[in-house]
XYZ file of C-alpha atoms in Angstrom:
581
model
C 33.583 -7.001 16.112
C 30.532 -5.510 14.379
C 28.628 -5.405 17.248
C 31.160 -3.744 19.628
C 31.192 -1.160 16.211
C 27.247 -0.686 16.357
C 27.274 -0.137 20.082
C 29.976 2.540 19.735
C 28.076 4.302 17.002
C 24.957 4.687 18.974
C 26.806 5.401 22.239
C 28.174 8.472 19.946
C 25.035 9.289 18.756
C 23.313 9.450 22.166
C 25.876 11.859 23.119
C 25.890 13.967 20.385
C 21.977 14.414 21.280
C 23.071 15.419 24.717
C 25.738 18.080 23.686
C 23.673 19.696 21.065
C 20.621 20.270 22.849
C 20.813 24.378 22.012
C 19.622 23.571 18.504
C 16.312 22.564 19.870
C 15.889 26.392 20.602
C 15.590 27.208 16.651
C 12.648 28.171 14.802
C 10.538 25.271 13.574
C 10.700 26.752 9.947
C 14.482 27.021 10.428
C 14.999 23.435 11.476
C 13.154 22.147 8.513
C 15.791 22.903 6.792
C 18.977 21.662 8.973
C 19.813 17.980 8.799
C 17.983 16.076 11.072
C 20.807 13.855 13.745
C 18.313 11.067 13.319
C 18.599 10.687 10.153
C 21.932 8.660 9.892
C 20.485 6.112 12.453
C 16.931 5.834 10.169
C 19.403 5.329 7.059
C 21.433 2.510 8.647
C 18.368 1.024 9.901
C 16.749 0.900 6.476
C 20.078 -0.472 4.847
C 20.062 -2.958 7.605
C 16.679 -4.170 6.900
C 16.967 -4.374 3.270
C 20.341 -6.399 3.877
C 18.154 -8.850 5.912
C 15.206 -9.011 3.273
C 17.731 -10.008 0.406
C 19.888 -12.253 2.852
C 16.381 -14.191 3.569
C 14.011 -13.915 0.939
C 11.163 -16.157 2.534
C 8.641 -14.218 5.202
C 8.571 -18.010 6.954
C 12.339 -17.998 7.592
C 12.930 -18.828 11.518
C 16.032 -16.975 11.451
C 14.873 -13.945 9.339
C 11.968 -13.496 12.118
C 14.398 -13.993 14.930
C 16.968 -11.580 13.500
C 14.594 -8.851 12.632
C 13.077 -9.082 15.777
C 16.397 -8.498 17.348
C 17.027 -5.780 15.153
C 13.623 -3.781 16.180
C 14.511 -4.382 19.777
C 18.140 -2.979 19.121
C 16.568 0.508 17.810
C 14.023 0.764 19.932
C 16.505 0.605 23.108
C 18.459 3.410 21.259
C 15.876 5.432 20.797
C 14.628 4.970 24.725
C 18.289 6.514 25.447
C 17.656 9.496 23.517
C 16.981 12.776 25.573
C 13.954 13.886 23.664
C 13.574 17.135 25.252
C 17.115 18.078 23.690
C 15.998 17.112 19.894
C 14.588 20.222 17.931
C 11.036 20.049 16.887
C 11.832 18.440 13.478
C 14.300 15.853 14.825
C 11.203 15.255 17.277
C 9.309 14.392 14.473
C 11.573 11.990 12.907
C 11.887 10.342 16.279
C 8.330 9.650 16.812
C 8.135 8.588 13.244
C 10.805 6.392 13.609
C 9.578 4.730 16.816
C 6.144 4.394 15.353
C 7.771 2.369 12.581
C 9.417 0.271 14.865
C 6.483 -0.621 16.913
C 4.323 -1.295 13.818
C 6.971 -3.632 12.487
C 7.055 -5.593 15.846
C 3.261 -5.828 15.674
C 3.680 -6.905 11.906
C 6.280 -9.725 12.804
C 3.665 -10.654 15.686
C 0.919 -10.898 12.957
C 3.171 -12.698 10.696
C 3.845 -15.628 13.267
C 0.111 -15.928 14.171
C -0.867 -16.175 10.621
C 1.795 -18.957 10.290
C 0.258 -20.737 13.267
C -3.324 -20.401 12.119
C -1.875 -22.176 8.803
C 0.543 -24.765 10.237
C -1.670 -27.898 10.164
C -1.911 -26.947 6.772
C 1.976 -26.682 6.042
C 3.730 -28.770 9.002
C 6.621 -29.257 6.484
C 7.616 -25.420 6.156
C 10.218 -25.204 8.681
C 11.775 -28.515 6.926
C 12.147 -26.481 3.836
C 13.440 -22.857 5.079
C 15.861 -24.376 7.489
C 17.465 -25.991 4.613
C 17.596 -22.512 3.135
C 18.490 -20.579 6.099
C 21.582 -23.202 6.632
C 22.790 -22.512 3.520
C 22.453 -18.788 4.030
C 24.876 -19.219 7.061
C 26.991 -20.684 4.701
C 26.975 -24.282 6.332
C 26.971 -26.602 3.501
C 24.913 -29.443 3.018
C 25.736 -33.036 3.633
C 24.782 -34.961 0.513
C 23.224 -38.364 1.882
C 21.823 -36.681 5.016
C 20.268 -33.967 2.471
C 18.689 -36.928 0.284
C 17.177 -38.264 3.390
C 15.761 -34.902 4.581
C 14.068 -34.856 0.839
C 12.815 -38.289 0.884
C 11.078 -37.579 4.433
C 9.837 -34.102 3.068
C 8.140 -35.823 0.174
C 6.332 -38.417 2.331
C 5.152 -35.538 4.914
C 3.753 -33.345 2.210
C 1.871 -36.573 0.982
C 0.821 -37.524 4.154
C -0.734 -33.878 4.956
C -2.467 -34.187 1.655
C -3.934 -37.690 2.653
C -4.876 -36.163 6.000
C -7.351 -33.565 4.448
C -8.426 -35.825 1.880
C -9.999 -37.418 4.392
C -13.453 -37.305 5.076
C -13.503 -36.882 8.778
C -10.794 -34.155 8.389
C -11.404 -30.515 9.611
C -11.893 -28.619 6.967
C -9.778 -25.034 7.184
C -11.204 -21.460 6.805
C -11.304 -20.894 2.863
C -8.741 -17.504 3.617
C -6.634 -19.695 5.332
C -6.563 -22.327 2.737
C -6.186 -19.641 0.153
C -2.893 -18.411 2.254
C -1.388 -21.595 2.720
C -1.379 -22.537 -1.017
C 0.560 -19.182 -1.784
C 2.639 -20.248 0.870
C 3.423 -23.778 -0.725
C 4.320 -22.021 -3.923
C 6.835 -20.106 -1.897
C 8.084 -22.776 -0.214
C 8.535 -24.292 -3.647
C 10.522 -21.617 -4.878
C 12.470 -21.727 -1.625
C 13.287 -25.454 -1.934
C 14.023 -25.023 -5.666
C 17.020 -22.061 -4.951
C 18.275 -24.360 -2.268
C 18.914 -27.249 -4.730
C 19.832 -25.019 -7.704
C 22.814 -23.937 -5.437
C 24.420 -27.327 -5.136
C 23.029 -29.649 -8.333
C 25.381 -29.808 -10.810
C 28.336 -28.007 -8.856
C 28.476 -30.707 -6.359
C 28.669 -34.187 -8.101
C 28.197 -36.250 -4.909
C 24.939 -34.087 -3.942
C 23.540 -34.416 -7.298
C 24.037 -38.220 -7.210
C 22.215 -38.061 -3.865
C 19.404 -35.538 -4.175
C 18.494 -35.535 -7.700
C 15.359 -38.083 -7.774
C 14.452 -37.119 -3.788
C 14.287 -33.491 -4.470
C 12.145 -34.201 -8.163
C 9.533 -36.251 -5.911
C 9.394 -33.665 -3.150
C 9.171 -31.021 -5.874
C 6.370 -33.020 -7.398
C 4.469 -33.431 -4.180
C 4.594 -29.721 -3.271
C 3.228 -28.926 -7.061
C 0.514 -31.589 -6.305
C -0.303 -30.550 -3.011
C -0.628 -26.760 -3.860
C -3.116 -27.894 -6.940
C -4.857 -30.141 -4.262
C -5.407 -26.900 -1.687
C -6.406 -24.678 -4.410
C -8.916 -26.763 -6.101
C -10.617 -28.751 -2.971
C -10.038 -26.187 0.153
C -10.248 -22.980 -1.602
C -12.435 -24.036 -4.544
C -10.704 -22.551 -7.446
C -8.907 -23.837 -10.593
C -4.640 -23.817 -10.076
C -4.786 -20.963 -12.610
C -7.633 -19.063 -11.745
C -6.468 -15.249 -11.842
C -10.016 -13.607 -11.537
C -11.998 -15.223 -8.354
C -11.752 -12.786 -5.388
C -10.764 -14.577 -2.413
C -9.374 -11.921 0.147
C -8.227 -12.401 3.835
C -9.819 -10.520 6.202
C -7.797 -9.065 9.257
C -10.693 -8.519 11.839
C -11.534 -5.358 13.975
C -8.742 -5.509 16.466
C -5.943 -5.587 13.801
C -7.798 -2.846 11.885
C -7.222 -0.531 15.196
C -3.788 -1.486 15.099
C -3.469 -0.049 11.985
C -5.059 2.736 12.363
C -2.920 3.497 15.636
C 0.167 3.355 13.427
C -1.593 5.771 10.767
C -2.324 8.122 13.360
C -6.035 8.007 12.746
C -7.933 8.503 15.859
C -11.187 7.080 14.509
C -12.644 3.585 15.046
C -13.514 1.535 11.897
C -17.245 1.940 12.451
C -16.706 5.904 12.605
C -14.457 5.640 9.270
C -17.638 4.030 7.632
C -20.041 6.617 9.097
C -17.653 9.540 7.513
C -17.490 7.587 4.234
C -21.389 7.506 4.067
C -21.478 11.152 4.881
C -19.156 11.627 1.911
C -21.138 9.251 -0.264
C -24.712 11.458 0.258
C -22.438 14.449 -0.578
C -21.554 12.967 -3.581
C -24.816 11.846 -4.559
C -26.281 14.926 -3.854
C -24.018 16.563 -6.367
C -24.202 13.879 -9.068
C -27.849 15.028 -8.820
C -27.539 18.767 -9.297
C -25.129 17.740 -12.362
C -27.673 15.050 -13.800
C -30.161 17.819 -14.008
C -28.009 20.192 -15.840
C -27.705 17.457 -18.133
C -31.672 16.899 -18.715
C -31.484 13.771 -16.815
C -33.659 14.759 -13.117
C -32.286 12.763 -10.517
C -31.561 9.863 -12.387
C -27.814 10.373 -12.097
C -27.373 6.940 -13.386
C -28.573 7.670 -16.590
C -25.971 10.992 -16.648
C -23.431 8.723 -15.443
C -24.255 6.249 -18.753
C -24.556 8.975 -21.108
C -20.825 10.327 -20.171
C -19.639 6.781 -20.495
C -20.573 6.990 -24.250
C -18.345 10.016 -24.531
C -14.858 7.793 -25.164
C -12.453 8.304 -27.827
C -12.013 6.211 -30.333
C -8.970 3.578 -29.991
C -5.651 5.099 -30.588
C -6.495 8.430 -29.448
C -6.657 8.010 -25.595
C -2.647 9.197 -25.750
C -3.230 12.461 -26.720
C -6.260 12.969 -24.842
C -4.220 12.088 -21.511
C -1.503 14.695 -22.759
C -3.775 17.552 -23.339
C -5.276 16.901 -19.817
C -1.475 16.763 -18.064
C -0.668 19.990 -19.608
C -4.029 21.328 -18.711
C -3.368 20.643 -15.195
C 0.358 21.833 -14.995
C -0.700 24.793 -16.470
C -3.631 25.298 -14.217
C -1.577 24.872 -11.263
C 1.026 27.475 -12.178
C -1.142 29.947 -13.468
C -2.667 30.037 -10.126
C 0.649 30.110 -7.994
C -0.955 26.788 -6.067
C 2.118 25.007 -6.133
C 5.555 24.782 -7.417
C 6.448 22.830 -9.984
C 10.248 22.257 -11.002
C 11.189 22.437 -14.612
C 12.593 18.728 -14.174
C 9.447 17.854 -12.760
C 7.343 19.065 -15.739
C 9.909 17.785 -18.389
C 10.584 14.285 -17.294
C 7.254 12.274 -16.983
C 6.392 9.582 -19.517
C 3.574 7.571 -21.117
C 3.268 4.022 -21.318
C 0.343 1.897 -22.096
C -1.142 -0.700 -19.258
C -0.721 -4.404 -20.307
C -4.481 -6.194 -21.025
C -2.847 -8.789 -17.977
C -2.439 -5.834 -15.971
C -5.612 -4.576 -16.762
C -7.285 -7.487 -14.866
C -6.205 -5.743 -11.634
C -5.706 -2.362 -12.236
C -8.683 -1.227 -14.949
C -7.993 2.457 -14.821
C -4.459 4.698 -14.819
C -1.622 4.186 -12.899
C 1.076 7.090 -12.319
C 4.212 8.694 -10.957
C 6.908 9.562 -13.232
C 5.538 7.485 -16.092
C 1.697 7.404 -16.591
C 0.117 3.899 -17.457
C -2.678 4.397 -19.587
C -5.620 1.681 -19.550
C -7.706 1.171 -23.112
C -8.592 -2.003 -24.822
C -6.461 -3.741 -27.217
C -7.065 -6.253 -30.140
C -6.571 -9.080 -27.696
C -9.344 -8.145 -25.834
C -13.103 -9.610 -26.073
C -15.628 -7.179 -27.466
C -17.296 -6.862 -24.047
C -13.805 -6.138 -22.471
C -12.725 -3.558 -25.072
C -16.121 -1.711 -24.404
C -16.044 -1.549 -20.614
C -12.255 -0.133 -20.960
C -13.232 2.344 -22.893
C -16.696 3.262 -21.301
C -14.609 3.531 -17.916
C -11.825 5.677 -19.479
C -13.804 7.964 -21.271
C -12.576 11.747 -21.072
C -14.404 13.195 -18.333
C -13.708 9.768 -16.140
C -9.903 10.332 -17.277
C -9.611 13.986 -16.548
C -9.161 13.423 -12.760
C -7.214 10.686 -13.139
C -4.531 12.587 -15.024
C -3.938 15.112 -12.572
C -4.348 12.294 -9.802
C -1.149 10.647 -11.329
C 1.430 12.966 -12.575
C 0.897 16.817 -11.516
C -0.009 18.011 -9.103
C -0.420 14.574 -8.021
C 1.985 11.153 -7.929
C 4.539 12.434 -10.212
C 5.445 15.357 -8.367
C 5.590 14.011 -5.000
C 7.717 11.279 -6.202
C 10.132 13.687 -7.392
C 9.888 16.169 -4.214
C 10.418 13.190 -2.133
C 13.572 11.655 -3.865
C 14.810 15.337 -3.343
C 13.780 16.304 -0.168
C 14.537 14.155 3.279
C 14.534 11.492 1.384
C 15.382 9.461 4.098
C 11.639 9.637 5.219
C 10.318 7.729 2.666
C 10.516 4.563 4.754
C 7.831 6.169 6.554
C 5.583 6.304 3.294
C 1.997 5.895 3.990
C -1.085 5.952 1.285
C -2.482 8.696 3.441
C -0.099 11.157 2.564
C 0.584 9.624 -1.221
C -2.977 8.706 -2.406
C -4.512 11.448 -0.003
C -2.534 14.411 -1.279
C -3.296 13.275 -5.027
C -6.965 12.950 -3.915
C -6.972 16.214 -1.956
C -6.126 18.007 -5.218
C -9.422 16.849 -6.710
C -11.342 18.451 -3.755
C -9.704 21.751 -3.758
C -9.757 21.975 -7.806
C -13.690 20.941 -7.745
C -13.918 24.118 -4.593
C -11.885 26.018 -7.312
C -14.420 25.283 -10.194
C -11.602 23.491 -12.298
C -14.626 21.337 -13.386
C -16.655 23.601 -15.319
C -19.136 21.385 -17.292
C -21.769 19.114 -15.767
C -19.957 16.068 -17.800
C -16.932 16.805 -16.371
C -18.262 17.692 -12.767
C -19.934 13.941 -13.465
C -16.411 12.579 -13.574
C -15.020 13.946 -10.799
C -17.735 12.430 -8.548
C -17.464 9.569 -9.996
C -13.914 9.155 -8.584
C -14.828 10.918 -5.229
C -17.740 8.709 -4.362
C -15.327 5.830 -5.539
C -13.195 6.593 -2.836
C -16.159 6.868 -0.431
C -17.520 3.429 -1.519
C -13.566 2.199 -1.065
C -13.887 2.977 2.725
C -17.128 1.354 2.968
C -16.637 -1.830 1.229
C -13.016 -2.386 2.255
C -13.533 -1.753 6.195
C -16.868 -3.938 5.984
C -14.632 -6.761 4.357
C -11.751 -6.853 6.791
C -14.664 -6.588 9.818
C -16.160 -9.951 8.283
C -19.239 -8.233 7.547
C -18.917 -8.098 3.433
C -18.106 -10.727 1.104
C -16.208 -9.576 -2.005
C -19.084 -9.798 -4.163
C -20.921 -7.334 -1.737
C -17.823 -5.057 -2.338
C -18.515 -5.578 -6.367
C -22.336 -4.742 -5.934
C -21.708 -1.609 -4.272
C -19.359 -0.236 -7.123
C -21.685 -1.074 -9.898
C -25.079 -0.353 -8.214
C -24.271 2.709 -6.180
C -21.064 4.456 -7.886
C -21.563 3.288 -11.556
C -18.906 1.009 -12.311
C -19.010 -1.300 -15.057
C -18.731 -4.991 -13.787
C -15.607 -5.733 -15.095
C -13.765 -2.930 -13.334
C -15.547 -3.442 -10.350
C -14.250 -6.605 -10.011
C -10.820 -5.546 -11.226
C -10.870 -2.703 -8.209
C -12.112 -5.545 -5.531
C -9.325 -7.989 -6.900
C -6.843 -5.351 -6.587
C -8.008 -4.246 -3.162
C -7.882 -7.524 -1.791
C -5.147 -9.569 -3.440
C -2.730 -9.070 -0.985
C -0.486 -6.273 -2.937
C -1.764 -3.750 -0.716
C -2.159 -3.029 3.004
C -5.543 -3.594 4.631
C -6.275 0.472 4.848
C -4.680 1.551 1.624
C -7.964 1.732 0.201
C -9.574 3.752 2.564
C -6.314 5.855 2.776
C -7.307 7.701 -0.292
C -10.252 9.920 0.983
C -9.270 9.838 4.908
C -5.905 11.328 3.715
C -7.457 13.593 1.607
C -10.069 14.997 4.401
C -6.906 14.872 6.515
C -5.367 17.446 4.063
C -8.575 19.660 3.205
C -9.363 20.215 6.895
C -5.301 21.294 7.521
C -5.942 23.673 4.169
C -8.854 25.048 6.217
C -6.957 25.625 9.171
C -4.038 27.179 7.554
C -4.793 28.428 4.236
C -8.563 29.925 4.661
C -7.059 31.265 7.605
C -4.419 33.290 5.729
C -1.461 31.500 8.006
C -0.299 30.326 4.930
C -0.518 31.072 0.998
C -1.430 27.682 -0.865
C 2.105 28.063 -2.503
C 3.952 27.793 0.863
C 1.072 25.184 2.204
C 1.698 22.524 -0.429
C 5.451 23.269 -1.214
C 6.173 22.583 2.461
C 3.911 19.480 2.610
C 5.996 18.272 -0.457
C 9.275 18.896 1.305
C 8.921 17.216 4.512
C 8.340 13.792 3.038
C 5.669 11.207 2.946
C 4.423 10.893 6.224
C 1.266 10.396 8.409
C -0.660 13.573 8.080
C -0.839 14.482 11.848
C 3.059 14.592 11.582
C 2.516 17.345 8.965
C 0.209 19.239 10.731
C 2.472 18.847 13.782
C 5.296 20.515 11.380
C 3.276 23.081 10.203
C 1.565 24.290 13.048
C 4.906 23.589 15.436
C 2.926 21.390 17.905
C 4.105 20.521 21.289
C 5.364 17.119 21.019
C 6.201 14.246 23.458
C 8.267 10.840 22.964
C 4.968 8.999 23.544
C 2.872 11.056 21.071
C -0.597 9.792 20.878
C -2.670 10.486 17.620
C -5.455 12.973 18.551
C -6.459 15.032 15.859
C -10.151 14.897 14.968
C -10.027 16.416 11.365
C -13.663 15.213 10.532
C -16.878 16.643 12.375
C -19.368 13.714 12.603
C -21.952 16.411 13.752
C -22.695 14.267 17.048
C -23.913 16.106 20.097
């Protein structure tokens, strides 16, 4: 019945596209304020995927893989039946975004399957565990005696797998694959625990049969995870500091760049980053000379680091920086700052544990301030204070709050919120960094110390591109990435370790770190084309970006310029001149 209903909805939706083609003739400015006829389909898809993610919590579930693959194919079929030309410009943007998202989800599923196949020799028992939980999710309840036998066999298979890899003749897996497998074993252990907890104690017969074999299987999983971690990866089971990472390779990088609508190769992006880095070094030296250190900008950075405030004073410093930035953008009519947005941001302190991966600030509606606590070692305290000195913190504050992430989040929750599904760090992080570019050009950073602080972050973002792409291309180790941040940017070593750890821990996509500067350069180029040319005011330009949602910047450009679009849109905007003949 549900399938019939869904087909009927889709058919009606397609017919509405055909019947309302006249709307496509409205001006682009008016269209952007009209409700999109694709919004309902996009929102339904988001709800469907959310439902399946809650139903199947394990990424390794074969049922999850199959059902999501079916959903992606169904939605692409719906799009294929639409009359693209009958859509107005804003709806065509939605069409391209949705199609791009679905195709990327299909690719990600293929990547997940390939990664599973790569580590399957290490976890041949994975399907046994996920199938038990999948059956429970389908409300196919367990047979107690049969389950006991399955658990008994599972424990033996885990033990046998460990013995096989303990053998001197065993082929050792790549360290990155072993690291991925260790994390998968931990997740599988949680999956088995959820399955067992559903029955245990509620079904006396199940508990009688399964309590003992479950405990044995769980113990074998715990033992095997420790074995993989210590012997195959080479770190302690509780190690939270060693950086392993999982390079994805050039082909996967190119696929991710295609999804983000970036028409450059990884090598070209490294070239751009090096050019930007060289610009930063030249500006560093100018500021250094103003401070009396000649061209030795590292001495100037060191002097700036020593300006840290005493413990307990950082929150009021950040409050003052936030107010300064808000007053500046309002006074200069650069962007609309709604009263509620200005009133509603909050401040909290970053925990010592979280500072291991986020040594600086994090933001949004709540800005999380990094500064040392009394539980840290002396070295950790000094590195935290030096790395969060006032001149470094000044640029971070407006990046995280207004006009940065807090204003972004405020506006995207109120304008075209359905487009948040297409969210990209090139828009989110790129926008926040773009303001650093713009404020620099406008003379916001007046003193040489403030310039050093702004340049520290700008060079940091260029370095992120260099180290993250070289890492994923298989050219650099995590240690080389850390060395770049310390020797060329001026990071404290602990802070550099935390930055690289955060980059490769698996919580962020492979392009996330490069998205800051590349997205910023995209917005910067677009500002040059539309504002410097007097086609738009600063305020109109910035408000339009915020009201059109967190989408690839190429699609922002298409919207603001009313560019002609096709259903098979290919990225083509070369926003950075490499200066080649």
